[in-house]
Amino acid sequence: MARLEILEFPDPRLRTKAQPVAVVDAGVQQLVDDMLETMYDADGIGLAATQVDVHKRVVVMDISADRNEPRVLINPEIELLGGTVDSQEGCLSVPEFYEAVTRHERIRLKALDREGQPYELEADGLLAVCIQHECDHLLGKLFVDYLSGLKRQRIRKKLEKRHRQSA
Amino acid sequence: MTPPEAGPAAEGAGVAARVRAARVMADVLAGRSTLPEALARHGGAEADDGFVRELCFGTARHAFRLDHEVRRHLRQAPRERDLDVHALMLLGGYQLAHMDVPDHAAVHATVAAARALKKPWASGLVNAVLRKLSRSDLRSDDPELPDAVRLNHPDWWLERLRAHWPDAWVDVVAAGNARPPMTLRSRRKRALALAALAEAGIEAHGGKVTDSAIYLARPLPVGALPGFASGDLSVQDEGAQLAAQLLGAKPGDRILDACAAPGGKALHLAQMEPGARILALDVDPKRCARIRENVTRAQAAIEVKAGDGRRPDAWWDGVPFDRILVDAPCSATGILRRQPDVRLLRHAEDLPVLARLQQDLLEALWPLLRNGGRLLYCTCSVLAQENDDVIGAFLAAHGDAGGIEIAADWGQATRFGRQLLPTADAHDGFYFALLERRRGSR
C-alpha cells in the first residue's frame, strides 16, 4: 500500500472529469487500497480518485466514528429522492476551510464494490452529503463552487499563499 | 471530504497541551528562559503535565535535527514573534519521529493548536510542513547532514569535545542525547533499599561507581517510592553522589556547601555524618527554598542561607570551615541528557564568563578554609576550560594550596583532578579536584 499525494485547490487537475471503470481488476483494487490508506492517514471521511490525480470513477469513504467501516464506490450513480439540507463541509483538497453547503437530503446510490459487485443503498444525513461531495469531485467539481465568488476567491488566495510558503 | 467535527468547534484532546508546549519551547528557543522555568511559567491542566514535559524535553533533545528538517520546508526564517509557530512544528516533528502518537492525530492536534494560538494563518503552513515531515525519515543517520544537525549538539561544543576527548567524544555525544535514567541515593544499606523497592514491585538495580546509587528501570513519581518521604531515598545522579564521599565528613566538622541548591550534596553530607555542622549556601533565595524543602523532608540538621559565595563578608561568621564544597555553576556539558535545553541555551561565549565565576568563587572561599582543611571543587562540565584550567591557575597562584590525588576506579585522572565522563545509561559527567590548605608550603 502507498499513501498518495492529495491535490489541493486551485490545482487545475481537480477539474478533470473522471472516466468510468471498465473492469474492476487488480489495478483498480490497488488504487482503492491506496486511496483508503491515504484517506485514513489524512483523517478524511471520503476521498475521490480525482483528488489523487487518477481520473477514474472511484471513491472511498468511511464516516464511522471508529474508522472501521470502509466503503468503496466504483462508477457511482446518484438518484435524488428529495429534500435539502445545509451542513458545514470541509475537503482534503481545501484543507482547513469549512463552509456551509446546501445538498439534497435523501439520495439513492448505485455503485460497484471492491470486488466489482453491484449494490444499491438509500442514504440521508452525513452519508448522503458525503456521497454527493465525492461524486462532485468525479465531475471536476469542488464544494467551494457552491460558495460566493468572493468567498471562493479568498480561500484560493489563502491556499496559494500557503503553497508558496511551504514550497 | 473531511469530518464535520474536524472544524474549529471540536478542538479538544491534546490541543491545549500542544499550545502550552509551544509557548514553553518558544521561550527556550528565544533564549528567554530555561526549560524548567518556562514549564513552571506556562501552567495548565495537571493531567497534561506529563505529556507537555515529554513533548518539551524530547523536542529539546532533538532540537537541531528537528529545526533543520522543518526549515527545509520554509521559504523564510521564522520571525521572532512567531517562534511559537516554529516551536509547534518542531514539537510536531518530535511526535511524528519519536512518539507513539499516530501521525494523523499528531498533525491534526498540532494544526488545531496553531489556531488556538490565535494564529489561524499558520494552520495551513503547519499542516503542510508536518505532512511533509511525516513522509520523511527524521531519524536517519545520514552522513550528508551537518554534524551539529546529525548529532544534535552545537558546533562549538562538538569542536571542544573532539579536542578534549579524541577517543571518547562519540560516547560523550551519545550520552548527551540519551534519555536519562532515574537515579536514587539510598541512605541505608543499598541491599535493604533494593529489597524494599522489589517488595513494592519496582524494578531497580545498584550502580557500579558508588555503593549508594540505585537505578530505576522506569522513572516514577517520587511519591510512589517507599522511603522517599522519610529521606531514606533521594533523587540524585550517581556521579553527583561521589562529591560527599570525596569531601568526607567527621563528627563536629564545620562544612560549607557554597553553591548548594537544590541541596542534594549537602543532604548527602548530613546523612553520611549527622555530627557535622553544615551550612548550605546559595545565591538564589528562591533556590534556597528548594534546599529547605529537601532538608526538612529528610529531617537533616543543615543551616540554609541565601548568599553569594564570592562575598563571604555578607554571610560568614568568621569561624573557619574544616571542609568546603564548591559545586560551581558551569556549562552543564556533563549533564546534557538531564538538561537537554542546555544545547539551545549555552553558547561558546559563556565559557570564559563561567570560568571567571569559578575562579572568583575559589578565590573568595579559600581563605575561609582552616589550615589542613579540604576543599572539593566540582563541576558537571566535561570541558577543561572550567575544570583543570581553573584548578591549575588556582594552584599556581596559591602557595598554600596543594592538590590531593583522587585514587579511584572510576573515571580518569586529569592533570589536577579526576574526570568522570557521562554515560547513556548510568552516571552523568562530573569533574572533581580535591585541594588541601597547607601552611605556607611550597
Coordinates of C-alpha atoms in Angstrom, one line a residue:
Chain A
M1 CA 0.0 0.0 0.0
A2 CA 1.1 3.5 -0.5
R3 CA 0.0 6.9 0.5
L4 CA -0.8 9.2 -2.4
E5 CA -0.4 12.9 -2.8
I6 CA -3.6 14.8 -2.4
L7 CA -4.1 17.7 -4.9
E8 CA -5.1 21.0 -3.4
F9 CA -7.3 23.7 -4.7
P10 CA -6.8 25.6 -7.0
D11 CA -4.8 22.8 -8.7
P12 CA -6.4 22.6 -12.3
R13 CA -6.1 18.8 -12.3
L14 CA -9.0 18.8 -9.8
R15 CA -11.2 20.0 -12.7
T16 CA -10.6 16.8 -14.7
K17 CA -13.7 14.7 -15.4
A18 CA -13.2 11.1 -14.4
Q19 CA -13.8 8.1 -16.8
P20 CA -15.9 5.1 -15.8
V21 CA -14.1 2.0 -14.7
A22 CA -14.5 -0.7 -17.4
V23 CA -13.3 -3.7 -15.3
V24 CA -12.6 -3.9 -11.6
D25 CA -9.2 -5.5 -11.9
A26 CA -6.2 -5.8 -9.6
G27 CA -5.0 -2.4 -10.6
V28 CA -8.3 -0.8 -9.6
Q29 CA -8.2 -2.7 -6.3
Q30 CA -4.7 -1.5 -5.7
L31 CA -5.9 2.1 -6.3
V32 CA -8.8 1.5 -3.8
D33 CA -6.4 0.3 -1.2
D34 CA -4.0 3.1 -1.6
M35 CA -6.9 5.6 -1.5
L36 CA -8.2 4.2 1.7
E37 CA -4.7 4.4 3.3
T38 CA -4.4 8.0 2.1
M39 CA -7.8 8.9 3.4
Y40 CA -7.3 7.4 6.8
D41 CA -3.9 9.0 7.1
A42 CA -5.3 12.4 6.2
D43 CA -8.2 12.0 8.7
G44 CA -10.7 12.2 5.9
I45 CA -14.1 10.6 5.7
G46 CA -14.2 10.5 1.9
L47 CA -11.7 10.6 -1.0
A48 CA -12.3 10.6 -4.7
A49 CA -9.7 9.3 -7.2
T50 CA -9.7 12.8 -8.8
Q51 CA -8.1 14.2 -5.7
V52 CA -5.1 11.9 -6.1
D53 CA -4.8 12.7 -9.8
V54 CA -6.3 9.4 -11.0
H55 CA -9.2 10.2 -13.3
K56 CA -11.4 7.1 -12.8
R57 CA -14.8 7.0 -11.2
V58 CA -13.6 5.6 -7.9
V59 CA -14.5 6.9 -4.4
V60 CA -13.6 5.6 -0.9
M61 CA -15.4 6.6 2.2
D62 CA -15.6 5.9 5.9
I63 CA -18.0 8.0 8.0
S64 CA -17.8 5.7 11.1
A65 CA -16.5 7.1 14.4
D66 CA -14.3 4.2 14.9
R67 CA -12.8 4.4 11.4
N68 CA -13.5 0.7 10.7
E69 CA -16.3 0.8 8.1
P70 CA -14.6 1.5 4.8
R71 CA -16.9 1.9 1.8
V72 CA -15.9 1.6 -1.9
L73 CA -17.9 3.3 -4.6
I74 CA -16.9 2.4 -8.2
N75 CA -18.9 4.0 -11.0
P76 CA -21.3 5.6 -8.6
E77 CA -24.7 6.9 -9.8
I78 CA -26.9 9.1 -7.7
E79 CA -30.7 9.4 -7.8
L80 CA -32.2 12.3 -5.9
L81 CA -35.0 11.5 -3.5
G82 CA -35.9 15.0 -2.3
G83 CA -35.4 17.5 0.5
T84 CA -32.5 19.8 1.1
V85 CA -30.0 20.1 4.0
D86 CA -27.4 22.6 5.0
S87 CA -24.2 21.4 6.6
Q88 CA -20.6 22.5 7.2
E89 CA -18.3 20.8 4.6
G90 CA -14.6 20.6 4.5
C91 CA -12.4 18.9 1.9
L92 CA -9.0 17.3 1.9
S93 CA -8.2 19.3 -1.2
V94 CA -9.2 22.5 0.5
P95 CA -7.6 21.9 3.9
E96 CA -8.7 23.8 7.0
F97 CA -11.7 25.6 5.4
Y98 CA -15.2 24.8 6.4
E99 CA -18.2 26.4 4.8
A100 CA -22.0 25.7 4.7
V101 CA -23.2 24.0 1.6
T102 CA -26.8 23.0 0.7
R103 CA -27.2 19.4 -0.5
H104 CA -30.1 17.0 -1.3
E105 CA -31.3 15.4 1.8
R106 CA -32.0 11.9 0.6
I107 CA -30.5 10.0 -2.2
R108 CA -30.2 6.5 -3.7
L109 CA -26.8 5.3 -4.7
K110 CA -25.9 2.6 -7.2
A111 CA -22.3 1.5 -7.4
L112 CA -19.8 -1.4 -7.6
D113 CA -17.9 -2.6 -4.6
R114 CA -14.2 -3.5 -4.4
E115 CA -14.9 -6.9 -5.9
G116 CA -16.9 -5.4 -8.8
Q117 CA -20.3 -6.5 -7.4
P118 CA -23.1 -4.0 -7.9
Y119 CA -25.0 -2.7 -4.9
E120 CA -27.6 -0.1 -4.1
L121 CA -28.4 1.9 -0.9
E122 CA -30.5 4.8 0.2
A123 CA -28.8 7.4 2.3
D124 CA -29.5 10.6 4.2
G125 CA -27.6 12.7 6.7
L126 CA -23.8 12.8 6.6
L127 CA -23.6 9.7 4.4
A128 CA -25.8 11.4 1.7
V129 CA -23.8 14.6 1.9
C130 CA -20.5 12.8 1.7
I131 CA -21.6 10.8 -1.3
Q132 CA -22.7 13.9 -3.2
H133 CA -19.5 15.7 -2.2
E134 CA -17.3 12.9 -3.5
C135 CA -19.3 12.3 -6.7
D136 CA -18.9 16.1 -7.4
H137 CA -15.1 15.5 -7.4
L138 CA -15.5 12.9 -10.2
L139 CA -17.2 15.6 -12.3
G140 CA -14.3 18.1 -11.6
K141 CA -16.4 20.0 -9.1
L142 CA -15.5 21.2 -5.6
F143 CA -17.6 22.4 -2.6
V144 CA -16.1 25.8 -3.0
D145 CA -18.0 26.1 -6.3
Y146 CA -21.2 26.4 -4.2
L147 CA -19.9 29.5 -2.3
S148 CA -19.9 33.1 -3.4
G149 CA -17.2 34.2 -5.7
L150 CA -15.8 36.4 -3.0
K151 CA -15.5 33.6 -0.5
R152 CA -14.0 31.2 -3.1
Q153 CA -11.5 33.9 -4.1
R154 CA -10.5 34.4 -0.5
I155 CA -9.9 30.7 0.0
R156 CA -8.0 30.5 -3.2
K157 CA -5.7 33.3 -2.2
K158 CA -5.0 31.9 1.2
L159 CA -4.2 28.5 -0.1
E160 CA -2.0 29.9 -2.8
K161 CA -0.1 31.8 -0.1
R162 CA 0.3 28.6 2.0
H163 CA 1.5 26.7 -1.0
R164 CA 4.1 29.4 -1.7
Q165 CA 5.2 29.4 2.0
S166 CA 5.7 25.7 2.2
A167 CA 7.0 25.2 -1.3
Chain B
M1 CA -14.4 15.2 2.4
T2 CA -13.2 15.9 6.0
P3 CA -15.3 15.0 9.0
P4 CA -17.6 17.9 10.0
E5 CA -16.3 17.7 13.6
A6 CA -12.8 18.4 12.4
G7 CA -13.7 22.1 12.3
P8 CA -12.7 24.6 15.0
A9 CA -15.6 23.6 17.1
A10 CA -14.1 20.3 18.1
E11 CA -10.6 21.2 19.1
G12 CA -10.2 19.1 22.2
A13 CA -7.9 16.4 23.1
G14 CA -4.3 17.3 23.2
V15 CA -4.6 20.7 21.7
A16 CA -4.3 22.6 25.0
A17 CA -1.2 20.5 25.8
R18 CA 0.4 21.3 22.5
V19 CA -0.4 25.0 22.9
R20 CA 1.3 25.0 26.2
A21 CA 4.3 23.1 24.9
A22 CA 4.7 25.6 22.0
R23 CA 4.7 28.5 24.4
V24 CA 7.3 26.8 26.6
M25 CA 9.5 25.9 23.7
A26 CA 9.2 29.4 22.2
D27 CA 10.6 30.9 25.4
V28 CA 13.5 28.4 25.2
L29 CA 14.1 29.0 21.5
A30 CA 14.2 32.7 22.1
G31 CA 16.7 32.2 24.9
R32 CA 14.3 33.8 27.4
S33 CA 14.4 31.1 30.0
T34 CA 15.4 27.5 30.7
L35 CA 13.0 24.7 30.1
P36 CA 12.1 24.1 33.8
E37 CA 11.5 27.8 34.3
A38 CA 9.3 28.0 31.2
L39 CA 7.4 24.9 32.2
A40 CA 6.7 26.5 35.6
R41 CA 5.6 29.7 33.9
H42 CA 3.1 28.2 31.4
G43 CA 0.8 26.2 33.6
G44 CA -2.3 24.3 32.6
A45 CA -4.3 21.2 33.3
E46 CA -2.3 19.0 35.7
A47 CA -3.4 15.9 33.7
D48 CA -1.4 17.3 30.8
D49 CA 1.8 18.0 32.7
G50 CA 3.5 14.7 31.9
F51 CA 2.7 14.9 28.2
V52 CA 3.8 18.5 28.0
R53 CA 7.1 17.7 29.8
E54 CA 7.7 14.7 27.5
L55 CA 7.0 16.9 24.4
C56 CA 9.3 19.7 25.5
F57 CA 12.2 17.6 26.8
G58 CA 12.1 15.3 23.8
T59 CA 11.9 18.3 21.4
A60 CA 14.8 20.0 23.1
R61 CA 16.8 16.7 22.9
H62 CA 16.3 16.6 19.1
A63 CA 16.2 20.3 18.6
F64 CA 18.9 20.7 16.0
R65 CA 17.7 17.9 13.8
L66 CA 14.0 18.9 14.0
D67 CA 14.9 22.6 13.3
H68 CA 16.9 21.5 10.2
E69 CA 14.0 19.3 8.9
V70 CA 11.4 22.0 9.5
R71 CA 13.4 24.7 7.9
R72 CA 13.9 22.6 4.7
H73 CA 10.2 23.3 4.1
L74 CA 10.2 27.0 4.9
R75 CA 10.8 29.8 2.5
Q76 CA 11.9 32.2 5.1
A77 CA 13.3 32.0 8.6
P78 CA 10.7 32.2 11.4
R79 CA 10.1 35.7 12.8
E80 CA 10.9 36.3 16.5
R81 CA 7.2 36.9 17.3
D82 CA 6.2 33.6 15.5
L83 CA 8.6 31.4 17.4
D84 CA 5.6 29.7 18.9
V85 CA 4.5 28.6 15.5
H86 CA 8.1 27.4 14.8
A87 CA 8.1 25.6 18.1
L88 CA 4.8 23.9 17.2
M89 CA 6.3 22.5 14.1
L90 CA 9.4 21.2 16.0
L91 CA 7.1 19.6 18.5
G92 CA 5.0 18.1 15.7
G93 CA 8.2 16.7 14.2
Y94 CA 9.1 15.2 17.5
Q95 CA 5.8 13.5 17.8
L96 CA 6.0 12.1 14.3
A97 CA 9.5 10.8 14.6
H98 CA 9.8 9.8 18.3
M99 CA 6.5 9.3 19.9
D100 CA 3.7 6.8 19.8
V101 CA 1.1 9.3 18.7
P102 CA -0.5 8.2 15.4
D103 CA 0.7 10.6 12.6
H104 CA -2.8 11.8 11.7
A105 CA -3.5 12.7 15.4
A106 CA -0.2 14.5 15.8
V107 CA -0.8 16.5 12.7
H108 CA -4.4 17.2 13.4
A109 CA -3.9 18.4 17.0
T110 CA -0.9 20.4 16.1
V111 CA -2.7 22.2 13.3
A112 CA -5.6 22.9 15.7
A113 CA -3.0 24.2 18.2
A114 CA -1.9 26.8 15.6
R115 CA -5.4 28.1 15.5
A116 CA -5.7 28.0 19.3
L117 CA -2.5 30.2 19.4
K118 CA -4.7 32.7 17.6
K119 CA -2.6 32.4 14.5
P120 CA -5.0 30.8 12.1
W121 CA -2.8 32.0 9.2
A122 CA -0.3 29.4 10.4
S123 CA -2.5 26.4 10.4
G124 CA -2.0 25.7 6.7
L125 CA 1.7 26.2 7.0
V126 CA 1.9 23.8 10.0
N127 CA -0.3 21.3 8.2
A128 CA 1.8 21.4 5.0
V129 CA 5.1 21.2 6.8
L130 CA 4.0 18.3 9.1
R131 CA 2.6 16.4 6.3
K132 CA 5.9 16.7 4.5
L133 CA 7.8 15.7 7.7
S134 CA 5.5 12.7 8.1
R135 CA 6.8 11.4 4.7
S136 CA 10.5 11.9 5.6
D137 CA 12.8 9.9 7.8
L138 CA 13.6 12.3 10.7
R139 CA 15.9 9.8 12.4
S140 CA 18.2 8.6 9.7
D141 CA 21.9 8.8 10.5
D142 CA 22.6 10.5 7.2
P143 CA 26.3 11.3 6.9
E144 CA 25.4 14.1 4.5
L145 CA 23.8 16.1 7.3
P146 CA 25.9 18.7 9.1
D147 CA 27.4 17.3 12.3
A148 CA 25.5 19.7 14.5
V149 CA 22.2 18.5 13.0
R150 CA 23.1 14.8 12.9
L151 CA 24.5 14.8 16.4
N152 CA 22.1 17.4 17.9
H153 CA 25.0 19.4 19.5
P154 CA 26.2 22.9 18.6
D155 CA 29.4 23.1 16.6
W156 CA 31.4 24.9 19.2
W157 CA 30.5 22.1 21.7
L158 CA 31.5 19.3 19.3
E159 CA 34.7 21.0 18.4
R160 CA 35.7 21.1 22.1
L161 CA 34.6 17.5 22.8
R162 CA 36.7 16.3 19.8
A163 CA 39.7 18.2 21.0
H164 CA 39.4 17.2 24.7
W165 CA 38.3 13.6 24.3
P166 CA 39.6 12.3 20.9
D167 CA 38.8 8.7 21.8
A168 CA 35.6 9.2 23.8
W169 CA 33.8 12.2 22.3
V170 CA 31.4 10.0 20.3
D171 CA 30.3 8.3 23.6
V172 CA 30.0 11.7 25.3
V173 CA 27.7 12.9 22.5
A174 CA 25.7 9.7 22.7
A175 CA 25.3 10.2 26.4
G176 CA 24.2 13.8 25.9
N177 CA 21.5 12.6 23.5
A178 CA 20.3 9.8 25.7
R179 CA 17.2 9.7 27.9
P180 CA 18.5 9.7 31.5
P181 CA 17.6 7.0 33.9
M182 CA 16.0 7.9 37.2
T183 CA 18.7 7.6 39.8
L184 CA 18.3 7.4 43.6
R185 CA 20.7 7.6 46.5
S186 CA 20.0 5.3 49.4
R187 CA 20.8 6.5 52.9
R188 CA 20.5 2.9 54.3
K189 CA 22.5 0.0 53.1
R190 CA 21.6 -0.4 49.4
A191 CA 20.6 -4.0 49.7
L192 CA 17.9 -3.0 52.1
A193 CA 16.6 -0.3 49.8
L194 CA 16.6 -2.6 46.8
A195 CA 14.7 -5.2 48.8
A196 CA 12.1 -2.6 49.8
L197 CA 11.7 -1.5 46.2
A198 CA 11.4 -5.1 44.9
E199 CA 8.7 -5.6 47.5
A200 CA 6.8 -2.6 46.2
G201 CA 7.1 -4.1 42.7
I202 CA 9.6 -1.5 41.5
E203 CA 12.3 -2.8 39.2
A204 CA 15.7 -1.4 40.1
H205 CA 19.4 -2.2 40.2
G206 CA 22.5 -0.8 42.0
G207 CA 25.1 1.4 40.4
K208 CA 28.7 0.4 39.8
V209 CA 30.6 3.6 40.8
T210 CA 29.2 4.0 44.3
D211 CA 27.6 1.7 46.8
S212 CA 24.6 4.1 47.4
A213 CA 23.2 4.6 43.9
I214 CA 20.1 2.9 42.6
Y215 CA 18.8 3.0 39.1
L216 CA 15.1 2.5 38.5
A217 CA 14.2 0.5 35.4
R218 CA 11.4 3.1 34.7
P219 CA 11.0 6.6 36.0
L220 CA 8.4 7.0 38.7
P221 CA 6.9 9.9 40.6
V222 CA 8.8 10.3 43.8
G223 CA 5.7 9.9 45.8
A224 CA 5.5 6.3 44.7
L225 CA 8.9 5.4 46.2
P226 CA 8.9 3.7 49.5
G227 CA 11.4 5.7 51.6
F228 CA 11.3 9.0 49.8
A229 CA 9.1 10.8 52.2
S230 CA 11.3 9.7 55.1
G231 CA 14.5 10.8 53.3
D232 CA 15.8 7.2 53.1
L233 CA 15.8 7.7 49.3
S234 CA 16.7 10.9 47.5
V235 CA 16.8 11.6 43.8
Q236 CA 20.5 12.1 42.8
D237 CA 22.7 11.1 40.0
E238 CA 25.3 8.6 40.7
G239 CA 28.2 10.9 39.7
A240 CA 26.8 13.6 42.0
Q241 CA 26.9 11.0 44.8
L242 CA 30.7 11.0 44.6
A243 CA 31.0 14.6 45.9
A244 CA 30.2 13.9 49.5
Q245 CA 32.2 10.8 49.5
L246 CA 35.3 12.6 48.2
L247 CA 35.0 15.5 50.5
G248 CA 34.4 13.3 53.5
A249 CA 33.0 14.4 56.9
K250 CA 33.9 13.8 60.5
P251 CA 31.8 14.5 63.7
G252 CA 32.0 18.1 64.7
D253 CA 33.3 19.3 61.3
R254 CA 32.1 22.7 60.1
I255 CA 31.3 22.2 56.4
L256 CA 30.3 24.7 53.8
D257 CA 28.4 23.8 50.6
A258 CA 28.8 27.1 48.8
C259 CA 26.6 26.5 45.7
A260 CA 24.1 24.2 47.4
A261 CA 20.8 24.3 45.5
P262 CA 18.8 22.1 45.3
G263 CA 20.7 20.6 48.2
G264 CA 21.3 17.0 47.2
K265 CA 25.0 17.1 48.0
A266 CA 24.6 18.9 51.4
L267 CA 21.9 16.4 52.3
H268 CA 24.2 13.6 51.4
L269 CA 26.9 15.0 53.7
A270 CA 24.5 15.4 56.5
Q271 CA 23.2 11.9 56.2
M272 CA 26.7 10.5 55.9
E273 CA 27.8 12.3 59.1
P274 CA 24.9 13.5 61.3
G275 CA 27.5 15.0 63.7
A276 CA 28.8 17.5 61.1
R277 CA 27.6 21.1 61.2
I278 CA 26.7 22.0 57.6
L279 CA 26.0 25.4 56.1
A280 CA 24.2 25.3 52.7
L281 CA 24.6 28.5 50.8
D282 CA 23.0 29.5 47.5
V283 CA 23.0 32.8 45.8
D284 CA 19.3 32.5 44.7
P285 CA 16.8 32.9 47.6
K286 CA 14.2 31.0 45.6
R287 CA 16.5 28.1 45.2
C288 CA 17.3 28.2 48.9
A289 CA 13.6 27.4 49.5
R290 CA 14.1 24.3 47.4
I291 CA 17.1 23.3 49.7
R292 CA 14.9 23.9 52.8
E293 CA 12.2 21.7 51.3
N294 CA 14.7 18.8 50.8
V295 CA 16.3 19.4 54.2
T296 CA 13.0 19.4 56.0
R297 CA 11.8 16.2 54.3
A298 CA 14.9 14.3 55.3
Q299 CA 14.9 16.0 58.8
A300 CA 18.6 16.8 58.4
A301 CA 20.4 19.4 60.5
I302 CA 21.5 21.8 57.8
E303 CA 21.6 25.6 58.1
V304 CA 20.4 27.2 54.8
K305 CA 21.4 30.7 53.9
A306 CA 21.0 32.9 50.8
G307 CA 24.3 34.4 49.9
D308 CA 26.9 34.9 47.2
G309 CA 29.9 32.6 47.6
R310 CA 32.0 35.4 46.2
R311 CA 31.1 37.8 49.0
P312 CA 31.7 36.0 52.3
D313 CA 31.6 39.3 54.2
A314 CA 27.8 39.3 53.8
W315 CA 27.2 35.9 55.5
W316 CA 30.4 34.4 57.1
D317 CA 30.7 34.5 60.9
G318 CA 34.5 34.4 60.8
V319 CA 34.9 30.8 62.0
P320 CA 36.9 28.8 59.5
F321 CA 35.5 25.7 57.8
D322 CA 37.0 22.2 58.0
R323 CA 35.7 21.3 54.6
I324 CA 34.3 23.3 51.7
L325 CA 32.4 22.0 48.7
V326 CA 32.4 24.3 45.7
D327 CA 30.0 22.8 43.2
A328 CA 30.5 25.6 40.9
P329 CA 28.0 26.9 38.3
C330 CA 29.2 25.6 34.9
S331 CA 28.3 24.8 31.3
A332 CA 26.4 21.6 32.4
T333 CA 28.0 19.9 29.4
G334 CA 28.3 16.7 31.5
I335 CA 24.5 16.5 32.3
L336 CA 23.1 17.4 28.9
R337 CA 20.8 14.4 28.9
R338 CA 19.2 15.7 32.1
Q339 CA 19.0 19.3 30.9
P340 CA 18.5 18.9 27.1
D341 CA 17.7 22.6 26.7
V342 CA 21.3 23.4 27.5
R343 CA 22.2 22.6 23.9
L344 CA 20.0 25.6 22.9
L345 CA 20.8 28.0 25.7
R346 CA 24.6 27.6 26.1
H347 CA 27.0 29.4 23.9
A348 CA 30.7 29.3 23.5
E349 CA 30.9 32.9 24.8
D350 CA 29.5 31.7 28.1
L351 CA 32.6 29.6 28.8
P352 CA 35.1 32.4 29.8
V353 CA 32.3 34.0 31.8
L354 CA 31.7 30.8 33.7
A355 CA 35.5 30.2 34.2
R356 CA 35.8 33.7 35.7
L357 CA 32.9 33.0 38.1
Q358 CA 34.5 29.7 39.1
Q359 CA 37.9 31.3 39.7
D360 CA 36.2 34.1 41.7
L361 CA 34.4 31.6 43.9
L362 CA 37.6 29.7 44.7
E363 CA 39.5 32.9 45.4
A364 CA 36.8 34.2 47.8
L365 CA 36.2 30.9 49.6
W366 CA 39.8 29.7 50.0
P367 CA 40.5 32.0 53.0
L368 CA 37.5 30.5 54.8
L369 CA 39.2 27.1 55.0
R370 CA 41.3 26.3 58.1
N371 CA 44.8 25.1 57.8
G372 CA 44.7 21.4 57.0
G373 CA 41.2 21.8 55.7
R374 CA 40.0 20.4 52.4
L375 CA 38.1 21.9 49.5
L376 CA 36.4 19.9 46.9
Y377 CA 35.9 21.7 43.6
C378 CA 33.4 20.0 41.3
T379 CA 31.5 20.8 38.1
C380 CA 29.2 18.9 35.8
S381 CA 31.3 20.0 32.9
V382 CA 33.5 17.9 30.6
L383 CA 35.4 21.0 29.3
A384 CA 39.0 21.6 30.6
Q385 CA 38.4 25.3 30.5
E386 CA 36.1 25.0 33.5
N387 CA 38.0 22.2 35.2
D388 CA 41.8 21.6 35.0
D389 CA 42.4 25.1 33.6
V390 CA 40.7 26.7 36.6
I391 CA 42.4 24.5 39.2
G392 CA 45.8 24.7 37.5
A393 CA 45.6 28.5 37.6
F394 CA 44.4 28.5 41.2
L395 CA 47.2 26.2 42.4
A396 CA 49.8 28.2 40.6
A397 CA 48.6 31.4 42.3
H398 CA 48.2 29.9 45.8
G399 CA 51.3 28.6 47.6
D400 CA 49.2 27.3 50.4
A401 CA 47.0 25.1 48.1
G402 CA 48.0 21.6 47.4
G403 CA 46.2 19.1 45.2
I404 CA 45.3 15.7 46.6
E405 CA 45.3 12.9 44.2
I406 CA 41.9 11.2 43.9
A407 CA 42.6 7.4 43.8
A408 CA 39.5 5.8 42.3
D409 CA 38.5 3.0 39.9
W410 CA 36.0 5.3 38.1
G411 CA 36.7 8.0 35.5
Q412 CA 40.1 9.1 34.5
A413 CA 42.9 11.1 36.2
T414 CA 43.5 14.6 34.7
R415 CA 46.5 16.8 35.5
F416 CA 44.9 18.2 38.6
G417 CA 41.8 16.2 39.3
R418 CA 39.6 13.4 38.0
Q419 CA 37.0 13.4 35.2
L420 CA 34.0 11.1 35.1
L421 CA 32.6 11.2 31.5
P422 CA 28.8 10.9 31.1
T423 CA 27.2 7.6 30.1
A424 CA 24.0 6.9 28.2
D425 CA 22.6 4.5 30.8
A426 CA 24.4 5.2 34.1
H427 CA 26.0 8.3 35.6
D428 CA 26.3 11.9 34.4
G429 CA 29.7 13.6 33.7
F430 CA 31.5 15.3 36.5
Y431 CA 34.9 16.8 37.3
F432 CA 36.4 16.7 40.8
A433 CA 39.5 18.3 42.2
L434 CA 40.4 17.9 45.9
L435 CA 42.6 20.7 47.4
E436 CA 44.2 20.9 50.9
R437 CA 45.2 24.0 52.6
R438 CA 48.8 23.8 53.7
R439 CA 50.7 26.2 56.0
G440 CA 52.8 28.3 53.6
S441 CA 54.2 25.1 52.0
R442 CA 55.7 25.1 48.5

